[in-house]
Amino acid sequence: MRHPRLTRRQFGLSSLAAAVPSLGLASTYPDRPITFICPWPAGGTADTLMRALCTAAAKPLGQPVVVENKAGASGMLGLKALASARPDGHTIGQVPISLTRFAQLGTVQLDPMKDLTYLARVSGQTFGIAVRADSPYKTLKELVAAAKAAPGKITYASAGIGGATHVGMEEFAHTAGVQFNHIPYKGGAPALQDLLGGQVDALADSSSWAPHVKAGKLRLLGTWGARRTVDFPDAPTLKELGWDVVVDAPNGIGAPRGLEPAVEKRLREAFKAAANSAEFLAACDKIDAPPMYLDGPDYAAYIAATYKRDTQLIERLKLRELLAKG
């Protein structure tokens, strides 16, 4: 049977009709609550910040943004779940910057530049080394001296093998010429609890230690930023103490690849508003986390640059060997 030939007007109407479902999805998005995957345990600094961010983002989106914790594998378990989700904008989440290392190390089978849609970079982190208030180590130089006297004896907890705190601490140890005994956890919250409980000598983490330092339960020996923090001006930086190490691992937001452009735009706009909201900035201020907002395309460029830097870091710190040892 011969099909009648469409006129130019009929063809145009047909094409428009085919596009309507896509336009309809964008215009009604989001039509239900959005799941936000946090790849860390509840109670840590990243979890606290992401919850404040999601509460603020829910307002311009007109739907709740519900945080779901999927911890494990130094943040990669949750990230893998995010990348594998349906790209309809109803599953988004935090992207650990350590993805740029783990992708090269083979820990996670993801291509940072192809498998995710980057929506925003929102804030930095204040990293530091803390000990219990009753610890014999009053300064970071005393901790280093003890590690030199007994290589591998001083234990420190981190949020997991290959993550920012582990890599930062190993870079510091390499620069200081010492060897610590690394005890990895599934996130900063359980690592902190074991420091408070006396199971480890020190903690390398983002500012989960902050309220406990202020309460007098912990002592902050040093921070890893380029300058001293506002809340802890008496704590020196590694660089000030003579070790040329600066560590920063910003928090970013992403989605699976394949988002419709209109949905991506809606999410970018919502998280720009959230990152600049009073409630999120207050949450950042509470844990001394510097706001570091970047829009999605600029954040993607930042990821690409970090990927290149991590290529060199992996070789210099022999991270493949460290991961193989567990």
C-alpha positions as YAML, in Angstrom:
chain: A
units: angstrom
residues:
- id: 1
  name: MET
  ca: [0.00, 0.00, 0.00]
- id: 2
  name: ARG
  ca: [1.26, 3.47, -0.89]
- id: 3
  name: HIS
  ca: [1.25, 5.99, 1.94]
- id: 4
  name: PRO
  ca: [0.04, 9.48, 1.09]
- id: 5
  name: ARG
  ca: [2.81, 12.04, 0.81]
- id: 6
  name: LEU
  ca: [2.78, 14.60, 3.63]
- id: 7
  name: THR
  ca: [2.50, 18.24, 2.69]
- id: 8
  name: ARG
  ca: [5.10, 20.65, 4.12]
- id: 9
  name: ARG
  ca: [2.52, 21.93, 6.64]
- id: 10
  name: GLN
  ca: [1.52, 18.40, 7.66]
- id: 11
  name: PHE
  ca: [5.19, 17.41, 8.06]
- id: 12
  name: GLY
  ca: [5.77, 20.41, 10.31]
- id: 13
  name: LEU
  ca: [2.79, 19.53, 12.49]
- id: 14
  name: SER
  ca: [3.95, 15.92, 12.69]
- id: 15
  name: SER
  ca: [7.44, 17.00, 13.78]
- id: 16
  name: LEU
  ca: [5.99, 19.30, 16.43]
- id: 17
  name: ALA
  ca: [3.79, 16.52, 17.77]
- id: 18
  name: ALA
  ca: [6.82, 14.24, 18.08]
- id: 19
  name: ALA
  ca: [8.60, 16.88, 20.15]
- id: 20
  name: VAL
  ca: [5.70, 17.47, 22.52]
- id: 21
  name: PRO
  ca: [6.51, 14.63, 24.99]
- id: 22
  name: SER
  ca: [10.03, 16.00, 25.48]
- id: 23
  name: LEU
  ca: [8.76, 19.56, 25.93]
- id: 24
  name: GLY
  ca: [6.09, 18.27, 28.29]
- id: 25
  name: LEU
  ca: [8.64, 16.52, 30.50]
- id: 26
  name: ALA
  ca: [10.74, 19.66, 30.82]
- id: 27
  name: SER
  ca: [7.74, 21.89, 31.56]
- id: 28
  name: THR
  ca: [6.37, 19.63, 34.30]
- id: 29
  name: TYR
  ca: [9.74, 18.67, 35.85]
- id: 30
  name: PRO
  ca: [10.00, 17.85, 38.64]
- id: 31
  name: ASP
  ca: [6.68, 16.13, 39.12]
- id: 32
  name: ARG
  ca: [7.69, 14.15, 42.22]
- id: 33
  name: PRO
  ca: [10.34, 14.25, 44.99]
- id: 34
  name: ILE
  ca: [13.96, 14.17, 43.87]
- id: 35
  name: THR
  ca: [16.37, 11.63, 45.36]
- id: 36
  name: PHE
  ca: [19.77, 13.03, 46.29]
- id: 37
  name: ILE
  ca: [22.46, 10.36, 46.80]
- id: 38
  name: CYS
  ca: [25.01, 11.30, 49.45]
- id: 39
  name: PRO
  ca: [27.92, 8.83, 49.18]
- id: 40
  name: TRP
  ca: [28.87, 9.23, 52.85]
- id: 41
  name: PRO
  ca: [27.33, 8.07, 56.15]
- id: 42
  name: ALA
  ca: [24.79, 10.25, 57.90]
- id: 43
  name: GLY
  ca: [26.22, 12.68, 60.43]
- id: 44
  name: GLY
  ca: [29.47, 13.63, 58.68]
- id: 45
  name: THR
  ca: [30.34, 17.10, 57.41]
- id: 46
  name: ALA
  ca: [29.52, 16.31, 53.78]
- id: 47
  name: ASP
  ca: [26.15, 14.85, 54.80]
- id: 48
  name: THR
  ca: [25.38, 17.90, 56.93]
- id: 49
  name: LEU
  ca: [26.20, 20.33, 54.11]
- id: 50
  name: MET
  ca: [24.31, 18.35, 51.47]
- id: 51
  name: ARG
  ca: [21.18, 18.23, 53.62]
- id: 52
  name: ALA
  ca: [21.25, 22.01, 54.05]
- id: 53
  name: LEU
  ca: [21.83, 22.41, 50.31]
- id: 54
  name: CYS
  ca: [18.96, 20.08, 49.40]
- id: 55
  name: THR
  ca: [16.58, 21.87, 51.75]
- id: 56
  name: ALA
  ca: [17.43, 25.16, 50.02]
- id: 57
  name: ALA
  ca: [17.20, 23.64, 46.49]
- id: 58
  name: ALA
  ca: [13.74, 22.23, 47.19]
- id: 59
  name: LYS
  ca: [12.27, 25.73, 47.24]
- id: 60
  name: PRO
  ca: [12.99, 26.76, 43.62]
- id: 61
  name: LEU
  ca: [12.34, 23.20, 42.41]
- id: 62
  name: GLY
  ca: [8.93, 23.00, 44.09]
- id: 63
  name: GLN
  ca: [9.55, 19.42, 45.25]
- id: 64
  name: PRO
  ca: [11.36, 17.86, 48.23]
- id: 65
  name: VAL
  ca: [14.97, 16.83, 47.60]
- id: 66
  name: VAL
  ca: [15.37, 13.71, 49.76]
- id: 67
  name: VAL
  ca: [18.87, 12.71, 50.87]
- id: 68
  name: GLU
  ca: [19.68, 9.00, 50.62]
- id: 69
  name: ASN
  ca: [22.98, 7.87, 52.15]
- id: 70
  name: LYS
  ca: [24.85, 5.22, 50.15]
- id: 71
  name: ALA
  ca: [28.23, 4.99, 51.85]
- id: 72
  name: GLY
  ca: [31.13, 2.73, 50.99]
- id: 73
  name: ALA
  ca: [34.23, 2.38, 48.82]
- id: 74
  name: SER
  ca: [35.43, 5.90, 49.71]
- id: 75
  name: GLY
  ca: [32.33, 7.49, 48.19]
- id: 76
  name: MET
  ca: [32.38, 5.46, 44.98]
- id: 77
  name: LEU
  ca: [29.49, 3.15, 45.91]
- id: 78
  name: GLY
  ca: [27.04, 6.03, 45.97]
- id: 79
  name: LEU
  ca: [28.58, 7.63, 42.91]
- id: 80
  name: LYS
  ca: [28.17, 4.42, 40.92]
- id: 81
  name: ALA
  ca: [24.50, 4.29, 41.93]
- id: 82
  name: LEU
  ca: [24.13, 7.90, 40.78]
- id: 83
  name: ALA
  ca: [25.74, 7.29, 37.39]
- id: 84
  name: SER
  ca: [23.58, 4.19, 36.86]
- id: 85
  name: ALA
  ca: [20.29, 5.94, 37.62]
- id: 86
  name: ARG
  ca: [17.71, 6.93, 35.02]
- id: 87
  name: PRO
  ca: [18.66, 10.35, 33.58]
- id: 88
  name: ASP
  ca: [15.29, 11.99, 34.18]
- id: 89
  name: GLY
  ca: [16.47, 14.49, 36.77]
- id: 90
  name: HIS
  ca: [14.81, 12.70, 39.68]
- id: 91
  name: THR
  ca: [18.09, 11.15, 40.89]
- id: 92
  name: ILE
  ca: [21.03, 13.46, 41.53]
- id: 93
  name: GLY
  ca: [23.81, 13.48, 44.10]
- id: 94
  name: GLN
  ca: [27.15, 14.55, 45.42]
- id: 95
  name: VAL
  ca: [30.22, 13.87, 43.28]
- id: 96
  name: PRO
  ca: [33.38, 13.23, 45.37]
- id: 97
  name: ILE
  ca: [36.36, 14.89, 43.70]
- id: 98
  name: SER
  ca: [38.32, 11.68, 44.37]
- id: 99
  name: LEU
  ca: [36.48, 10.28, 41.34]
- id: 100
  name: THR
  ca: [39.30, 11.78, 39.24]
- id: 101
  name: ARG
  ca: [41.77, 9.51, 41.04]
- id: 102
  name: PHE
  ca: [39.64, 6.39, 41.43]
- id: 103
  name: ALA
  ca: [38.71, 6.36, 37.75]
- id: 104
  name: GLN
  ca: [42.42, 6.20, 36.88]
- id: 105
  name: LEU
  ca: [43.15, 3.63, 39.57]
- id: 106
  name: GLY
  ca: [40.35, 1.37, 38.35]
- id: 107
  name: THR
  ca: [38.51, 1.48, 41.67]
- id: 108
  name: VAL
  ca: [35.36, 2.68, 39.92]
- id: 109
  name: GLN
  ca: [34.45, 1.97, 36.31]
- id: 110
  name: LEU
  ca: [33.40, 5.47, 35.33]
- id: 111
  name: ASP
  ca: [34.68, 8.06, 32.88]
- id: 112
  name: PRO
  ca: [34.55, 11.40, 34.74]
- id: 113
  name: MET
  ca: [34.07, 13.36, 31.53]
- id: 114
  name: LYS
  ca: [31.48, 11.14, 29.85]
- id: 115
  name: ASP
  ca: [29.37, 9.37, 32.45]
- id: 116
  name: LEU
  ca: [28.04, 12.29, 34.52]
- id: 117
  name: THR
  ca: [26.33, 15.63, 34.07]
- id: 118
  name: TYR
  ca: [27.90, 18.30, 36.29]
- id: 119
  name: LEU
  ca: [25.45, 20.74, 37.83]
- id: 120
  name: ALA
  ca: [27.43, 22.83, 40.32]
- id: 121
  name: ARG
  ca: [30.43, 23.04, 42.58]
- id: 122
  name: VAL
  ca: [29.14, 24.40, 45.87]
- id: 123
  name: SER
  ca: [31.70, 24.52, 48.68]
- id: 124
  name: GLY
  ca: [35.16, 23.59, 49.81]
- id: 125
  name: GLN
  ca: [36.23, 21.70, 52.89]
- id: 126
  name: THR
  ca: [38.50, 22.50, 55.79]
- id: 127
  name: PHE
  ca: [40.78, 19.55, 56.36]
- id: 128
  name: GLY
  ca: [42.84, 19.04, 59.47]
- id: 129
  name: ILE
  ca: [44.61, 16.63, 61.78]
- id: 130
  name: ALA
  ca: [43.07, 16.23, 65.22]
- id: 131
  name: VAL
  ca: [43.91, 14.20, 68.33]
- id: 132
  name: ARG
  ca: [42.12, 13.69, 71.62]
- id: 133
  name: ALA
  ca: [42.50, 16.43, 74.22]
- id: 134
  name: ASP
  ca: [44.35, 13.98, 76.48]
- id: 135
  name: SER
  ca: [46.77, 12.97, 73.71]
- id: 136
  name: PRO
  ca: [50.49, 13.30, 74.51]
- id: 137
  name: TYR
  ca: [50.92, 15.16, 71.21]
- id: 138
  name: LYS
  ca: [50.44, 18.89, 71.78]
- id: 139
  name: THR
  ca: [51.68, 19.98, 68.34]
- id: 140
  name: LEU
  ca: [51.95, 18.52, 64.86]
- id: 141
  name: LYS
  ca: [55.73, 18.57, 65.11]
- id: 142
  name: GLU
  ca: [55.50, 16.37, 68.20]
- id: 143
  name: LEU
  ca: [53.30, 13.92, 66.29]
- id: 144
  name: VAL
  ca: [55.81, 13.85, 63.42]
- id: 145
  name: ALA
  ca: [58.70, 13.32, 65.84]
- id: 146
  name: ALA
  ca: [56.89, 10.35, 67.40]
- id: 147
  name: ALA
  ca: [56.23, 8.88, 63.93]
- id: 148
  name: LYS
  ca: [59.91, 9.23, 63.03]
- id: 149
  name: ALA
  ca: [60.93, 7.50, 66.25]
- id: 150
  name: ALA
  ca: [58.53, 4.59, 65.66]
- id: 151
  name: PRO
  ca: [57.68, 4.22, 61.94]
- id: 152
  name: GLY
  ca: [54.20, 2.78, 61.36]
- id: 153
  name: LYS
  ca: [53.20, 2.87, 65.03]
- id: 154
  name: ILE
  ca: [51.13, 6.09, 65.10]
- id: 155
  name: THR
  ca: [47.63, 5.32, 63.78]
- id: 156
  name: TYR
  ca: [45.34, 7.73, 62.00]
- id: 157
  name: ALA
  ca: [41.76, 7.34, 60.81]
- id: 158
  name: SER
  ca: [40.40, 8.59, 57.48]
- id: 159
  name: ALA
  ca: [37.17, 8.36, 55.47]
- id: 160
  name: GLY
  ca: [38.60, 5.59, 53.26]
- id: 161
  name: ILE
  ca: [41.46, 4.38, 51.07]
- id: 162
  name: GLY
  ca: [42.29, 6.75, 48.23]
- id: 163
  name: GLY
  ca: [39.96, 9.53, 49.39]
- id: 164
  name: ALA
  ca: [41.02, 13.13, 49.88]
- id: 165
  name: THR
  ca: [41.88, 12.71, 53.56]
- id: 166
  name: HIS
  ca: [43.91, 9.53, 52.99]
- id: 167
  name: VAL
  ca: [45.78, 10.97, 50.01]
- id: 168
  name: GLY
  ca: [46.32, 14.29, 51.79]
- id: 169
  name: MET
  ca: [47.72, 12.57, 54.87]
- id: 170
  name: GLU
  ca: [50.00, 10.35, 52.79]
- id: 171
  name: GLU
  ca: [51.23, 13.37, 50.85]
- id: 172
  name: PHE
  ca: [51.96, 15.09, 54.15]
- id: 173
  name: ALA
  ca: [53.74, 11.98, 55.51]
- id: 174
  name: HIS
  ca: [55.79, 11.73, 52.31]
- id: 175
  name: THR
  ca: [56.82, 15.38, 52.57]
- id: 176
  name: ALA
  ca: [57.60, 15.07, 56.30]
- id: 177
  name: GLY
  ca: [59.56, 11.85, 55.77]
- id: 178
  name: VAL
  ca: [57.50, 9.73, 58.17]
- id: 179
  name: GLN
  ca: [55.29, 6.66, 58.05]
- id: 180
  name: PHE
  ca: [51.89, 6.49, 59.75]
- id: 181
  name: ASN
  ca: [49.58, 3.49, 60.14]
- id: 182
  name: HIS
  ca: [46.43, 4.24, 58.14]
- id: 183
  name: ILE
  ca: [43.09, 2.95, 59.47]
- id: 184
  name: PRO
  ca: [40.40, 3.44, 56.78]
- id: 185
  name: TYR
  ca: [36.68, 3.82, 57.53]
- id: 186
  name: LYS
  ca: [33.51, 4.09, 55.42]
- id: 187
  name: GLY
  ca: [33.24, 7.80, 56.13]
- id: 188
  name: GLY
  ca: [34.30, 10.62, 58.40]
- id: 189
  name: ALA
  ca: [31.58, 10.03, 61.02]
- id: 190
  name: PRO
  ca: [32.70, 6.52, 62.12]
- id: 191
  name: ALA
  ca: [36.36, 7.61, 61.91]
- id: 192
  name: LEU
  ca: [35.61, 10.48, 64.28]
- id: 193
  name: GLN
  ca: [33.81, 8.19, 66.72]
- id: 194
  name: ASP
  ca: [36.82, 5.90, 66.97]
- id: 195
  name: LEU
  ca: [39.12, 8.85, 67.63]
- id: 196
  name: LEU
  ca: [36.78, 10.02, 70.40]
- id: 197
  name: GLY
  ca: [36.73, 6.46, 71.74]
- id: 198
  name: GLY
  ca: [40.52, 6.22, 71.77]
- id: 199
  name: GLN
  ca: [40.81, 3.47, 69.14]
- id: 200
  name: VAL
  ca: [43.18, 5.56, 66.97]
- id: 201
  name: ASP
  ca: [45.83, 8.16, 67.73]
- id: 202
  name: ALA
  ca: [44.76, 10.82, 65.22]
- id: 203
  name: LEU
  ca: [42.09, 11.73, 62.68]
- id: 204
  name: ALA
  ca: [42.61, 13.19, 59.20]
- id: 205
  name: ASP
  ca: [39.26, 14.57, 58.10]
- id: 206
  name: SER
  ca: [37.25, 17.54, 56.98]
- id: 207
  name: SER
  ca: [35.87, 19.57, 59.85]
- id: 208
  name: SER
  ca: [33.86, 16.82, 61.57]
- id: 209
  name: TRP
  ca: [36.27, 17.49, 64.45]
- id: 210
  name: ALA
  ca: [35.26, 21.18, 64.70]
- id: 211
  name: PRO
  ca: [32.51, 21.01, 67.38]
- id: 212
  name: HIS
  ca: [34.58, 18.61, 69.45]
- id: 213
  name: VAL
  ca: [37.62, 20.88, 69.30]
- id: 214
  name: LYS
  ca: [35.42, 23.79, 70.43]
- id: 215
  name: ALA
  ca: [34.02, 21.61, 73.23]
- id: 216
  name: GLY
  ca: [37.53, 20.75, 74.42]
- id: 217
  name: LYS
  ca: [37.32, 17.02, 73.61]
- id: 218
  name: LEU
  ca: [39.77, 17.16, 70.72]
- id: 219
  name: ARG
  ca: [42.90, 19.16, 69.87]
- id: 220
  name: LEU
  ca: [43.43, 20.47, 66.32]
- id: 221
  name: LEU
  ca: [47.10, 20.16, 65.43]
- id: 222
  name: GLY
  ca: [47.01, 21.74, 61.98]
- id: 223
  name: THR
  ca: [44.91, 22.45, 58.90]
- id: 224
  name: TRP
  ca: [45.63, 21.75, 55.24]
- id: 225
  name: GLY
  ca: [44.43, 24.90, 53.50]
- id: 226
  name: ALA
  ca: [46.40, 27.74, 51.98]
- id: 227
  name: ARG
  ca: [45.65, 29.93, 55.01]
- id: 228
  name: ARG
  ca: [44.45, 29.57, 58.60]
- id: 229
  name: THR
  ca: [40.72, 29.16, 59.15]
- id: 230
  name: VAL
  ca: [38.42, 31.78, 60.63]
- id: 231
  name: ASP
  ca: [37.12, 29.54, 63.40]
- id: 232
  name: PHE
  ca: [40.51, 28.09, 64.37]
- id: 233
  name: PRO
  ca: [43.03, 30.90, 63.92]
- id: 234
  name: ASP
  ca: [45.48, 29.31, 66.37]
- id: 235
  name: ALA
  ca: [45.84, 26.13, 64.30]
- id: 236
  name: PRO
  ca: [48.77, 26.49, 61.85]
- id: 237
  name: THR
  ca: [48.68, 25.25, 58.27]
- id: 238
  name: LEU
  ca: [51.00, 22.51, 57.04]
- id: 239
  name: LYS
  ca: [52.69, 25.07, 54.82]
- id: 240
  name: GLU
  ca: [53.35, 27.40, 57.76]
- id: 241
  name: LEU
  ca: [55.01, 24.54, 59.62]
- id: 242
  name: GLY
  ca: [57.41, 23.94, 56.74]
- id: 243
  name: TRP
  ca: [55.62, 21.21, 54.78]
- id: 244
  name: ASP
  ca: [54.59, 22.39, 51.32]
- id: 245
  name: VAL
  ca: [51.22, 20.61, 51.21]
- id: 246
  name: VAL
  ca: [47.83, 22.22, 50.48]
- id: 247
  name: VAL
  ca: [44.72, 20.03, 50.16]
- id: 248
  name: ASP
  ca: [41.29, 21.14, 49.00]
- id: 249
  name: ALA
  ca: [38.47, 18.86, 47.86]
- id: 250
  name: PRO
  ca: [35.35, 20.82, 46.88]
- id: 251
  name: ASN
  ca: [31.86, 19.38, 47.09]
- id: 252
  name: GLY
  ca: [30.04, 19.15, 43.77]
- id: 253
  name: ILE
  ca: [26.63, 18.11, 42.49]
- id: 254
  name: GLY
  ca: [25.98, 15.87, 39.50]
- id: 255
  name: ALA
  ca: [23.45, 13.72, 37.70]
- id: 256
  name: PRO
  ca: [23.59, 10.78, 35.27]
- id: 257
  name: ARG
  ca: [24.59, 11.63, 31.72]
- id: 258
  name: GLY
  ca: [21.77, 12.15, 29.24]
- id: 259
  name: LEU
  ca: [19.68, 14.76, 31.04]
- id: 260
  name: GLU
  ca: [17.38, 16.78, 28.82]
- id: 261
  name: PRO
  ca: [18.88, 20.27, 28.40]
- id: 262
  name: ALA
  ca: [15.84, 21.95, 29.93]
- id: 263
  name: VAL
  ca: [15.97, 19.66, 32.99]
- id: 264
  name: GLU
  ca: [19.70, 20.27, 33.37]
- id: 265
  name: LYS
  ca: [19.11, 24.02, 33.17]
- id: 266
  name: ARG
  ca: [16.40, 23.83, 35.84]
- id: 267
  name: LEU
  ca: [18.70, 21.92, 38.20]
- id: 268
  name: ARG
  ca: [21.65, 24.24, 37.60]
- id: 269
  name: GLU
  ca: [19.50, 27.26, 38.36]
- id: 270
  name: ALA
  ca: [18.06, 25.65, 41.50]
- id: 271
  name: PHE
  ca: [21.45, 24.69, 42.90]
- id: 272
  name: LYS
  ca: [22.92, 28.08, 42.09]
- id: 273
  name: ALA
  ca: [20.17, 29.60, 44.21]
- id: 274
  name: ALA
  ca: [20.69, 26.98, 46.92]
- id: 275
  name: ALA
  ca: [24.48, 27.46, 47.01]
- id: 276
  name: ASN
  ca: [23.94, 31.18, 47.60]
- id: 277
  name: SER
  ca: [21.09, 30.79, 50.09]
- id: 278
  name: ALA
  ca: [21.35, 32.04, 53.66]
- id: 279
  name: GLU
  ca: [20.67, 28.59, 55.11]
- id: 280
  name: PHE
  ca: [23.41, 26.87, 53.10]
- id: 281
  name: LEU
  ca: [25.94, 29.62, 53.78]
- id: 282
  name: ALA
  ca: [25.11, 29.34, 57.49]
- id: 283
  name: ALA
  ca: [25.76, 25.58, 57.34]
- id: 284
  name: CYS
  ca: [29.10, 26.26, 55.64]
- id: 285
  name: ASP
  ca: [30.01, 28.85, 58.25]
- id: 286
  name: LYS
  ca: [29.16, 26.45, 61.07]
- id: 287
  name: ILE
  ca: [31.86, 23.99, 59.97]
- id: 288
  name: ASP
  ca: [34.27, 26.52, 58.43]
- id: 289
  name: ALA
  ca: [33.63, 25.27, 54.88]
- id: 290
  name: PRO
  ca: [34.38, 28.00, 52.32]
- id: 291
  name: PRO
  ca: [31.70, 28.63, 49.65]
- id: 292
  name: MET
  ca: [33.17, 27.80, 46.22]
- id: 293
  name: TYR
  ca: [30.30, 27.98, 43.76]
- id: 294
  name: LEU
  ca: [30.84, 27.17, 40.09]
- id: 295
  name: ASP
  ca: [28.15, 26.58, 37.46]
- id: 296
  name: GLY
  ca: [27.97, 23.16, 35.79]
- id: 297
  name: PRO
  ca: [30.17, 23.80, 32.71]
- id: 298
  name: ASP
  ca: [32.87, 25.51, 34.80]
- id: 299
  name: TYR
  ca: [32.72, 22.68, 37.32]
- id: 300
  name: ALA
  ca: [33.21, 20.17, 34.47]
- id: 301
  name: ALA
  ca: [36.34, 22.09, 33.40]
- id: 302
  name: TYR
  ca: [37.57, 21.97, 37.01]
- id: 303
  name: ILE
  ca: [37.05, 18.19, 37.06]
- id: 304
  name: ALA
  ca: [39.10, 17.83, 33.85]
- id: 305
  name: ALA
  ca: [41.97, 19.89, 35.30]
- id: 306
  name: THR
  ca: [41.91, 17.89, 38.54]
- id: 307
  name: TYR
  ca: [42.03, 14.65, 36.55]
- id: 308
  name: LYS
  ca: [45.30, 15.76, 34.96]
- id: 309
  name: ARG
  ca: [46.83, 16.77, 38.31]
- id: 310
  name: ASP
  ca: [45.83, 13.45, 39.86]
- id: 311
  name: THR
  ca: [47.64, 11.55, 37.12]
- id: 312
  name: GLN
  ca: [50.90, 12.96, 38.49]
- id: 313
  name: LEU
  ca: [49.86, 12.51, 42.13]
- id: 314
  name: ILE
  ca: [49.10, 8.82, 41.62]
- id: 315
  name: GLU
  ca: [52.62, 8.18, 40.40]
- id: 316
  name: ARG
  ca: [54.36, 10.38, 42.98]
- id: 317
  name: LEU
  ca: [52.59, 8.84, 45.97]
- id: 318
  name: LYS
  ca: [52.55, 5.31, 44.49]
- id: 319
  name: LEU
  ca: [48.81, 5.11, 45.12]
- id: 320
  name: ARG
  ca: [48.41, 1.92, 43.10]
- id: 321
  name: GLU
  ca: [50.75, 0.17, 45.51]
- id: 322
  name: LEU
  ca: [48.92, 1.62, 48.54]
- id: 323
  name: LEU
  ca: [45.57, 0.41, 47.24]
- id: 324
  name: ALA
  ca: [46.98, -3.04, 46.52]
- id: 325
  name: LYS
  ca: [48.12, -3.31, 50.15]
- id: 326
  name: GLY
  ca: [44.62, -2.32, 51.32]
...
